PDB file of C-alpha atoms in Angstrom:
ATOM      1  CA  MET A   1      -4.918 -88.182-108.099  1.00 57.00           C
ATOM      2  CA  PHE A   2      -3.319 -84.786-108.738  1.00 62.00           C
ATOM      3  CA  PHE A   3      -6.050 -84.000-111.294  1.00 72.00           C
ATOM      4  CA  TYR A   4      -8.787 -84.816-108.788  1.00 71.00           C
ATOM      5  CA  ARG A   5      -7.138 -82.716-106.071  1.00 76.00           C
ATOM      6  CA  LYS A   6      -6.896 -79.777-108.464  1.00 84.00           C
ATOM      7  CA  GLN A   7     -10.585 -80.129-109.325  1.00 84.00           C
ATOM      8  CA  ALA A   8     -11.500 -80.327-105.640  1.00 83.00           C
ATOM      9  CA  ARG A   9      -9.555 -77.149-104.805  1.00 87.00           C
ATOM     10  CA  GLN A  10     -11.170 -75.259-107.684  1.00 89.00           C
ATOM     11  CA  LEU A  11     -14.654 -76.325-106.589  1.00 87.00           C
ATOM     12  CA  GLU A  12     -13.880 -75.441-102.965  1.00 85.00           C
ATOM     13  CA  ASN A  13     -12.753 -71.940-103.972  1.00 89.00           C
ATOM     14  CA  GLU A  14     -15.914 -71.440-106.047  1.00 89.00           C
ATOM     15  CA  LEU A  15     -18.069 -72.682-103.176  1.00 87.00           C
ATOM     16  CA  ASP A  16     -16.365 -70.329-100.728  1.00 88.00           C
ATOM     17  CA  LEU A  17     -17.109 -67.309-102.927  1.00 90.00           C
ATOM     18  CA  LYS A  18     -20.692 -68.445-103.576  1.00 87.00           C
ATOM     19  CA  LEU A  19     -21.379 -69.012 -99.879  1.00 87.00           C
ATOM     20  CA  VAL A  20     -20.057 -65.566 -98.966  1.00 88.00           C
ATOM     21  CA  SER A  21     -22.362 -63.930-101.546  1.00 87.00           C
ATOM     22  CA  PHE A  22     -25.241 -66.168-100.463  1.00 84.00           C
ATOM     23  CA  SER A  23     -24.765 -65.181 -96.812  1.00 84.00           C
ATOM     24  CA  LYS A  24     -24.700 -61.459 -97.720  1.00 85.00           C
ATOM     25  CA  LEU A  25     -27.932 -61.851 -99.698  1.00 82.00           C
ATOM     26  CA  CYS A  26     -29.663 -63.557 -96.782  1.00 77.00           C
ATOM     27  CA  THR A  27     -28.388 -61.001 -94.257  1.00 78.00           C
ATOM     28  CA  SER A  28     -29.535 -58.003 -96.303  1.00 76.00           C
ATOM     29  CA  TYR A  29     -32.948 -59.498 -97.116  1.00 68.00           C
ATOM     30  CA  SER A  30     -34.734 -58.488 -93.923  1.00 57.00           C
ATOM     31  CA  SER A  31     -33.255 -54.984 -93.686  1.00 58.00           C
ATOM     32  CA  SER A  32     -33.997 -54.238 -97.336  1.00 58.00           C
ATOM     33  CA  ARG A  33     -37.631 -55.258 -96.912  1.00 54.00           C
ATOM     34  CA  ASP A  34     -37.963 -53.107 -93.794  1.00 53.00           C
ATOM     35  CA  GLY A  35     -36.563 -50.143 -95.712  1.00 52.00           C
ATOM     36  CA  ARG A  36     -39.036 -50.609 -98.540  1.00 52.00           C
ATOM     37  CA  ARG A  37     -42.067 -50.645 -96.224  1.00 51.00           C
ATOM     38  CA  GLY A  38     -41.813 -46.893 -95.919  1.00 49.00           C
ATOM     39  CA  ASP A  39     -42.476 -46.583 -99.656  1.00 50.00           C
ATOM     40  CA  THR A  40     -46.145 -46.068-100.475  1.00 43.00           C
ATOM     41  CA  SER A  41     -45.758 -47.585-103.926  1.00 46.00           C
ATOM     42  CA  ASP A  42     -47.134 -51.117-104.290  1.00 45.00           C
ATOM     43  CA  THR A  43     -45.212 -52.121-107.398  1.00 41.00           C
ATOM     44  CA  THR A  44     -41.621 -51.376-106.406  1.00 42.00           C
ATOM     45  CA  PRO A  45     -41.509 -53.571-103.250  1.00 44.00           C
ATOM     46  CA  LEU A  46     -43.058 -56.473-105.108  1.00 41.00           C
ATOM     47  CA  LEU A  47     -40.553 -56.132-107.917  1.00 39.00           C
ATOM     48  CA  ASN A  48     -37.616 -55.937-105.521  1.00 55.00           C
ATOM     49  CA  ASN A  49     -38.857 -58.853-103.423  1.00 60.00           C
ATOM     50  CA  SER A  50     -39.316 -60.923-106.554  1.00 69.00           C
ATOM     51  CA  THR A  51     -35.792 -60.067-107.694  1.00 79.00           C
ATOM     52  CA  GLN A  52     -34.276 -61.105-104.368  1.00 77.00           C
ATOM     53  CA  ASP A  53     -36.301 -64.317-104.338  1.00 79.00           C
ATOM     54  CA  ARG A  54     -35.085 -65.169-107.837  1.00 84.00           C
ATOM     55  CA  MET A  55     -31.491 -64.467-106.805  1.00 86.00           C
ATOM     56  CA  PHE A  56     -31.943 -66.717-103.773  1.00 84.00           C
ATOM     57  CA  ASP A  57     -33.356 -69.566-105.884  1.00 86.00           C
ATOM     58  CA  THR A  58     -30.639 -69.198-108.526  1.00 89.00           C
ATOM     59  CA  MET A  59     -27.782 -69.141-106.018  1.00 88.00           C
ATOM     60  CA  SER A  60     -29.266 -72.102-104.141  1.00 87.00           C
ATOM     61  CA  VAL A  61     -29.302 -74.178-107.321  1.00 91.00           C
ATOM     62  CA  GLU A  62     -25.749 -73.143-108.219  1.00 90.00           C
ATOM     63  CA  ILE A  63     -24.414 -74.002-104.753  1.00 89.00           C
ATOM     64  CA  GLU A  64     -26.215 -77.352-104.745  1.00 90.00           C
ATOM     65  CA  GLN A  65     -24.686 -78.171-108.131  1.00 91.00           C
ATOM     66  CA  LEU A  66     -21.187 -77.260-106.877  1.00 89.00           C
ATOM     67  CA  LEU A  67     -21.692 -79.405-103.776  1.00 89.00           C
ATOM     68  CA  ALA A  68     -22.777 -82.318-105.966  1.00 91.00           C
ATOM     69  CA  LYS A  69     -19.702 -81.896-108.187  1.00 89.00           C
ATOM     70  CA  LEU A  70     -17.392 -81.743-105.174  1.00 87.00           C
ATOM     71  CA  THR A  71     -19.024 -84.875-103.756  1.00 88.00           C
ATOM     72  CA  ALA A  72     -18.434 -86.677-107.062  1.00 89.00           C
ATOM     73  CA  VAL A  73     -14.762 -85.623-107.104  1.00 86.00           C
ATOM     74  CA  ASN A  74     -14.306 -86.861-103.532  1.00 84.00           C
ATOM     75  CA  ASP A  75     -15.869 -90.182-104.517  1.00 85.00           C
ATOM     76  CA  LYS A  76     -13.443 -90.473-107.422  1.00 84.00           C
ATOM     77  CA  MET A  77     -10.518 -89.788-105.082  1.00 81.00           C
ATOM     78  CA  ALA A  78     -11.837 -92.478-102.739  1.00 80.00           C
ATOM     79  CA  GLU A  79     -11.973 -94.937-105.629  1.00 80.00           C
ATOM     80  CA  TYR A  80      -8.412 -94.036-106.587  1.00 73.00           C
ATOM     81  CA  THR A  81      -7.105 -94.731-103.077  1.00 71.00           C
ATOM     82  CA  SER A  82      -8.516 -98.275-103.257  1.00 71.00           C
ATOM     83  CA  THR A  83      -6.881 -99.118-106.611  1.00 67.00           C
ATOM     84  CA  PRO A  84      -3.894-101.518-106.668  1.00 61.00           C
ATOM     85  CA  GLY A  85      -0.455 -99.946-106.662  1.00 58.00           C
ATOM     86  CA  THR A  86      -1.239 -97.112-104.208  1.00 54.00           C
ATOM     87  CA  ALA A  87      -0.535 -99.014-100.993  1.00 50.00           C
ATOM     88  CA  SER A  88       2.714 -97.140-100.343  1.00 52.00           C
ATOM     89  CA  LEU A  89       0.956 -93.787-100.639  1.00 58.00           C
ATOM     90  CA  ASN A  90      -2.294 -94.869 -98.991  1.00 65.00           C
ATOM     91  CA  ALA A  91      -1.760 -93.000 -95.682  1.00 68.00           C
ATOM     92  CA  ALA A  92      -1.018 -89.669 -97.362  1.00 72.00           C
ATOM     93  CA  LEU A  93      -3.881 -90.124 -99.832  1.00 72.00           C
ATOM     94  CA  MET A  94      -6.368 -90.958 -97.074  1.00 77.00           C
ATOM     95  CA  HIS A  95      -5.253 -87.884 -95.123  1.00 79.00           C
ATOM     96  CA  THR A  96      -5.839 -85.681 -98.175  1.00 79.00           C
ATOM     97  CA  LEU A  97      -9.185 -87.320 -98.899  1.00 78.00           C
ATOM     98  CA  GLN A  98     -10.362 -86.849 -95.310  1.00 84.00           C
ATOM     99  CA  ARG A  99      -9.404 -83.164 -95.390  1.00 86.00           C
ATOM    100  CA  HIS A 100     -11.451 -82.598 -98.552  1.00 82.00           C
ATOM    101  CA  ARG A 101     -14.373 -84.488 -97.018  1.00 85.00           C
ATOM    102  CA  ASP A 102     -14.253 -82.291 -93.917  1.00 88.00           C
ATOM    103  CA  ILE A 103     -14.287 -79.160 -96.071  1.00 87.00           C
ATOM    104  CA  LEU A 104     -17.264 -80.511 -98.043  1.00 84.00           C
ATOM    105  CA  GLN A 105     -19.123 -81.242 -94.810  1.00 89.00           C
ATOM    106  CA  ASP A 106     -18.457 -77.718 -93.479  1.00 89.00           C
ATOM    107  CA  TYR A 107     -19.654 -76.094 -96.717  1.00 86.00           C
ATOM    108  CA  THR A 108     -22.785 -78.279 -96.809  1.00 89.00           C
ATOM    109  CA  HIS A 109     -23.638 -77.427 -93.199  1.00 90.00           C
ATOM    110  CA  GLU A 110     -23.085 -73.705 -93.772  1.00 88.00           C
ATOM    111  CA  PHE A 111     -25.263 -73.746 -96.902  1.00 87.00           C
ATOM    112  CA  HIS A 112     -28.204 -75.507 -95.242  1.00 89.00           C
ATOM    113  CA  LYS A 113     -27.932 -73.278 -92.150  1.00 88.00           C
ATOM    114  CA  THR A 114     -27.938 -70.059 -94.192  1.00 86.00           C
ATOM    115  CA  LYS A 115     -30.761 -71.298 -96.415  1.00 86.00           C
ATOM    116  CA  GLY A 116     -32.869 -72.227 -93.389  1.00 86.00           C
ATOM    117  CA  ASN A 117     -32.336 -68.802 -91.811  1.00 84.00           C
ATOM    118  CA  PHE A 118     -33.312 -67.095 -95.069  1.00 83.00           C
ATOM    119  CA  LEU A 119     -36.538 -69.091 -95.396  1.00 84.00           C
ATOM    120  CA  ALA A 120     -37.444 -68.406 -91.761  1.00 84.00           C
ATOM    121  CA  ILE A 121     -36.845 -64.653 -92.200  1.00 79.00           C
ATOM    122  CA  ARG A 122     -38.893 -64.579 -95.404  1.00 78.00           C
ATOM    123  CA  GLU A 123     -41.786 -66.407 -93.756  1.00 81.00           C
ATOM    124  CA  ARG A 124     -41.746 -64.064 -90.774  1.00 80.00           C
ATOM    125  CA  GLU A 125     -41.548 -60.964 -92.973  1.00 75.00           C
ATOM    126  CA  ASP A 126     -44.429 -62.203 -95.131  1.00 75.00           C
ATOM    127  CA  LEU A 127     -46.533 -62.787 -92.028  1.00 78.00           C
ATOM    128  CA  LEU A 128     -45.781 -59.334 -90.613  1.00 75.00           C
ATOM    129  CA  GLY A 129     -46.472 -57.745 -93.992  1.00 70.00           C
ATOM    130  CA  SER A 130     -49.823 -59.534 -94.191  1.00 70.00           C
ATOM    131  CA  VAL A 131     -50.803 -58.325 -90.703  1.00 70.00           C
ATOM    132  CA  ARG A 132     -49.811 -54.774 -91.546  1.00 70.00           C
ATOM    133  CA  LYS A 133     -51.739 -54.884 -94.811  1.00 73.00           C
ATOM    134  CA  ASP A 134     -54.852 -56.181 -93.021  1.00 67.00           C
ATOM    135  CA  ILE A 135     -54.626 -53.340 -90.498  1.00 70.00           C
ATOM    136  CA  GLU A 136     -54.261 -50.718 -93.211  1.00 71.00           C
ATOM    137  CA  THR A 137     -57.147 -52.243 -95.172  1.00 68.00           C
ATOM    138  CA  TYR A 138     -59.337 -52.168 -92.075  1.00 62.00           C
ATOM    139  CA  LYS A 139     -58.468 -48.520 -91.464  1.00 62.00           C
ATOM    140  CA  SER A 140     -59.246 -47.596 -95.050  1.00 63.00           C
ATOM    141  CA  ALA A 141     -62.569 -49.471 -95.063  1.00 59.00           C
ATOM    142  CA  SER A 142     -63.894 -48.317 -91.718  1.00 58.00           C
ATOM    143  CA  GLY A 143     -62.378 -44.840 -91.694  1.00 55.00           C
ATOM    144  CA  VAL A 144     -61.162 -45.290 -88.112  1.00 51.00           C
ATOM    145  CA  ASN A 145     -58.663 -42.603 -87.149  1.00 56.00           C
ATOM    146  CA  ASN A 146     -59.194 -42.373 -83.421  1.00 63.00           C
ATOM    147  CA  ARG A 147     -56.568 -42.313 -80.739  1.00 71.00           C
ATOM    148  CA  ARG A 148     -56.945 -45.973 -79.816  1.00 71.00           C
ATOM    149  CA  THR A 149     -56.137 -47.156 -83.334  1.00 74.00           C
ATOM    150  CA  GLU A 150     -53.083 -44.910 -83.546  1.00 77.00           C
ATOM    151  CA  LEU A 151     -51.797 -46.224 -80.224  1.00 79.00           C
ATOM    152  CA  PHE A 152     -52.357 -49.790 -81.414  1.00 79.00           C
ATOM    153  CA  LEU A 153     -50.445 -49.172 -84.623  1.00 80.00           C
ATOM    154  CA  LYS A 154     -47.591 -47.505 -82.756  1.00 82.00           C
ATOM    155  CA  GLU A 155     -47.408 -50.392 -80.332  1.00 82.00           C
ATOM    156  CA  HIS A 156     -47.449 -52.874 -83.203  1.00 79.00           C
ATOM    157  CA  GLU A 157     -44.651 -50.977 -84.930  1.00 82.00           C
ATOM    158  CA  HIS A 158     -42.640 -50.896 -81.722  1.00 81.00           C
ATOM    159  CA  LEU A 159     -43.042 -54.665 -81.238  1.00 82.00           C
ATOM    160  CA  ARG A 160     -42.107 -55.313 -84.853  1.00 81.00           C
ATOM    161  CA  ASN A 161     -38.960 -53.202 -84.556  1.00 82.00           C
ATOM    162  CA  SER A 162     -38.017 -54.942 -81.302  1.00 78.00           C
ATOM    163  CA  ASP A 163     -38.545 -58.336 -82.911  1.00 79.00           C
ATOM    164  CA  ARG A 164     -36.452 -57.352 -85.930  1.00 82.00           C
ATOM    165  CA  LEU A 165     -33.672 -56.022 -83.674  1.00 81.00           C
ATOM    166  CA  MET A 166     -33.568 -59.273 -81.697  1.00 79.00           C
ATOM    167  CA  ASP A 167     -33.516 -61.324 -84.891  1.00 80.00           C
ATOM    168  CA  ASP A 168     -30.693 -59.215 -86.317  1.00 80.00           C
ATOM    169  CA  THR A 169     -28.698 -59.589 -83.105  1.00 79.00           C
ATOM    170  CA  ILE A 170     -29.222 -63.343 -83.048  1.00 79.00           C
ATOM    171  CA  SER A 171     -28.318 -63.607 -86.741  1.00 80.00           C
ATOM    172  CA  ILE A 172     -25.103 -61.642 -86.194  1.00 83.00           C
ATOM    173  CA  ALA A 173     -24.208 -63.808 -83.188  1.00 75.00           C
ATOM    174  CA  MET A 174     -24.905 -67.033 -85.080  1.00 82.00           C
ATOM    175  CA  ALA A 175     -22.948 -65.848 -88.112  1.00 81.00           C
ATOM    176  CA  THR A 176     -20.021 -64.899 -85.867  1.00 80.00           C
ATOM    177  CA  LYS A 177     -20.145 -68.285 -84.133  1.00 78.00           C
ATOM    178  CA  GLU A 178     -20.249 -70.177 -87.416  1.00 82.00           C
ATOM    179  CA  ASN A 179     -17.409 -68.090 -88.830  1.00 81.00           C
ATOM    180  CA  MET A 180     -15.268 -68.727 -85.744  1.00 81.00           C
ATOM    181  CA  THR A 181     -16.075 -72.454 -85.902  1.00 82.00           C
ATOM    182  CA  PHE A 182     -15.117 -72.579 -89.561  1.00 83.00           C
ATOM    183  CA  GLN A 183     -11.889 -70.670 -88.931  1.00 82.00           C
ATOM    184  CA  ARG A 184     -11.058 -73.001 -86.042  1.00 80.00           C
ATOM    185  CA  GLY A 185     -11.516 -75.985 -88.327  1.00 80.00           C
ATOM    186  CA  MET A 186      -9.257 -74.433 -90.929  1.00 83.00           C
ATOM    187  CA  LEU A 187      -6.614 -73.658 -88.286  1.00 78.00           C
ATOM    188  CA  LYS A 188      -6.791 -77.246 -87.031  1.00 79.00           C
ATOM    189  CA  SER A 189      -6.286 -78.482 -90.576  1.00 80.00           C
ATOM    190  CA  ILE A 190      -3.280 -76.195 -91.056  1.00 80.00           C
ATOM    191  CA  GLN A 191      -1.849 -77.227 -87.702  1.00 73.00           C
ATOM    192  CA  SER A 192      -2.267 -80.889 -88.618  1.00 78.00           C
ATOM    193  CA  ARG A 193      -0.434 -80.349 -91.894  1.00 76.00           C
ATOM    194  CA  VAL A 194       2.384 -78.455 -90.126  1.00 70.00           C
ATOM    195  CA  ASN A 195       2.712 -81.229 -87.540  1.00 72.00           C
ATOM    196  CA  THR A 196       2.807 -83.817 -90.317  1.00 74.00           C
ATOM    197  CA  LEU A 197       5.610 -81.927 -92.056  1.00 66.00           C
ATOM    198  CA  ALA A 198       7.444 -81.480 -88.761  1.00 64.00           C
ATOM    199  CA  ASN A 199       7.267 -85.201 -88.031  1.00 69.00           C
ATOM    200  CA  ARG A 200       8.537 -86.053 -91.496  1.00 67.00           C
ATOM    201  CA  PHE A 201      11.330 -83.506 -91.532  1.00 63.00           C
ATOM    202  CA  PRO A 202      13.159 -83.095 -88.183  1.00 66.00           C
ATOM    203  CA  ALA A 203      14.877 -79.942 -89.418  1.00 66.00           C
ATOM    204  CA  ILE A 204      11.514 -78.228 -89.799  1.00 65.00           C
ATOM    205  CA  ASN A 205      10.550 -79.417 -86.305  1.00 67.00           C
ATOM    206  CA  ASN A 206      13.725 -77.921 -84.843  1.00 75.00           C
ATOM    207  CA  LEU A 207      13.079 -74.670 -86.697  1.00 75.00           C
ATOM    208  CA  ILE A 208       9.547 -74.485 -85.305  1.00 73.00           C
ATOM    209  CA  GLN A 209      10.854 -75.083 -81.774  1.00 78.00           C
ATOM    210  CA  ARG A 210      13.418 -72.305 -82.205  1.00 82.00           C
ATOM    211  CA  ILE A 211      10.715 -69.952 -83.459  1.00 82.00           C
ATOM    212  CA  ASN A 212       8.535 -70.767 -80.438  1.00 80.00           C
ATOM    213  CA  LEU A 213      11.462 -70.194 -78.049  1.00 87.00           C
ATOM    214  CA  ARG A 214      12.227 -66.857 -79.694  1.00 87.00           C
ATOM    215  CA  LYS A 215       8.556 -65.858 -79.448  1.00 83.00           C
ATOM    216  CA  ARG A 216       8.543 -66.684 -75.725  1.00 87.00           C
ATOM    217  CA  ARG A 217      11.749 -64.748 -75.210  1.00 88.00           C
ATOM    218  CA  ASP A 218      10.388 -61.736 -77.095  1.00 86.00           C
ATOM    219  CA  SER A 219       7.197 -61.906 -75.037  1.00 86.00           C
ATOM    220  CA  LEU A 220       9.185 -61.892 -71.793  1.00 89.00           C
ATOM    221  CA  ILE A 221      11.307 -58.972 -72.963  1.00 90.00           C
ATOM    222  CA  LEU A 222       8.226 -57.040 -74.060  1.00 87.00           C
ATOM    223  CA  GLY A 223       6.513 -57.765 -70.751  1.00 85.00           C
ATOM    224  CA  GLY A 224       9.576 -56.558 -68.831  1.00 87.00           C
ATOM    225  CA  VAL A 225       9.751 -53.335 -70.859  1.00 86.00           C
ATOM    226  CA  ILE A 226       6.060 -52.672 -70.317  1.00 87.00           C
ATOM    227  CA  GLY A 227       6.427 -53.334 -66.576  1.00 85.00           C
ATOM    228  CA  ILE A 228       9.404 -50.965 -66.266  1.00 88.00           C
ATOM    229  CA  CYS A 229       7.603 -48.252 -68.255  1.00 86.00           C
ATOM    230  CA  THR A 230       4.532 -48.658 -66.030  1.00 84.00           C
ATOM    231  CA  ILE A 231       6.600 -48.315 -62.855  1.00 86.00           C
ATOM    232  CA  LEU A 232       8.368 -45.207 -64.205  1.00 84.00           C
ATOM    233  CA  LEU A 233       5.032 -43.645 -65.141  1.00 81.00           C
ATOM    234  CA  LEU A 234       3.640 -44.349 -61.678  1.00 80.00           C
ATOM    235  CA  LEU A 235       6.736 -42.842 -60.036  1.00 80.00           C
ATOM    236  CA  TYR A 236       6.476 -39.806 -62.265  1.00 74.00           C
ATOM    237  CA  ALA A 237       2.750 -39.438 -61.554  1.00 72.00           C
ATOM    238  CA  PHE A 238       3.161 -39.545 -57.752  1.00 72.00           C
ATOM    239  CA  HIS A 239       6.356 -37.517 -57.695  1.00 62.00           C
TER     240      HIS A 239
END
C-alpha cells in the first residue's frame, strides 16, 4: 500500500505541474495571436500558431497519460483494500483512497475545462482571422479605399477588441473561481486530516484548542489597541 501511495503522490505532483503549464499555454494563446496580427508577414504567424498547436496536442497527450496512470494506481489501491488481512486498517485505507480519488477527479475536471476553453478560443480566433482575411482580400481585389470601408474596418476592429476583452475578463474570472474551488477542496482535505489526528490523539486536540484560544485573545488585544489608537488620533485631530 505504501508503494502505491508513493506512486500516487508522484503522479499527482507531475499532474499539478503539467496543468499549471497547460493553463498558461491556453491563457497566452489568444493574446499571442492578437499580437501577431500586426505583423504583415504571412509565414511567421503560421509557424508560431503551428508551434503552439503542437505544444497543446503534446501536453494534452501527456496529461491524459498521467491521468490514466493515476487512475490505474487508484484501482490497485482499491484492490489492496479488499484483500484479506486488511480489515483492521480498512477505515484508514479507505480514507486515503477516497482522498486520492477526489484529487484525481479535480485534476480531470480542470484538464477538460482548460482544454475546452482552449479549443473554443482557437475556433473563435480562426473565425475572426478568416473574416479579416476576406475583408483584406476584398479590399485588395476591388481597390476600395473610401471612407465607408475605413469606418467599417475600424468598427470591426473595435468590436473584435471588445469581444477579446470580454473573453479575457471571463477567462480570468473562471480561472480565479476554479483556483479558489481547488484551494477550498485542498483546505477541506487538510482540515479533515487535522480533525482525524485530533480525534485520535487528545493531546493534539487540546493543543489546537489552546492555539485557537490564544488567537482569539490576540485578536481581542489587537482590536483594543487599534480602537484606543483610533480614539487618540480623533482626539488629536479635533483638538
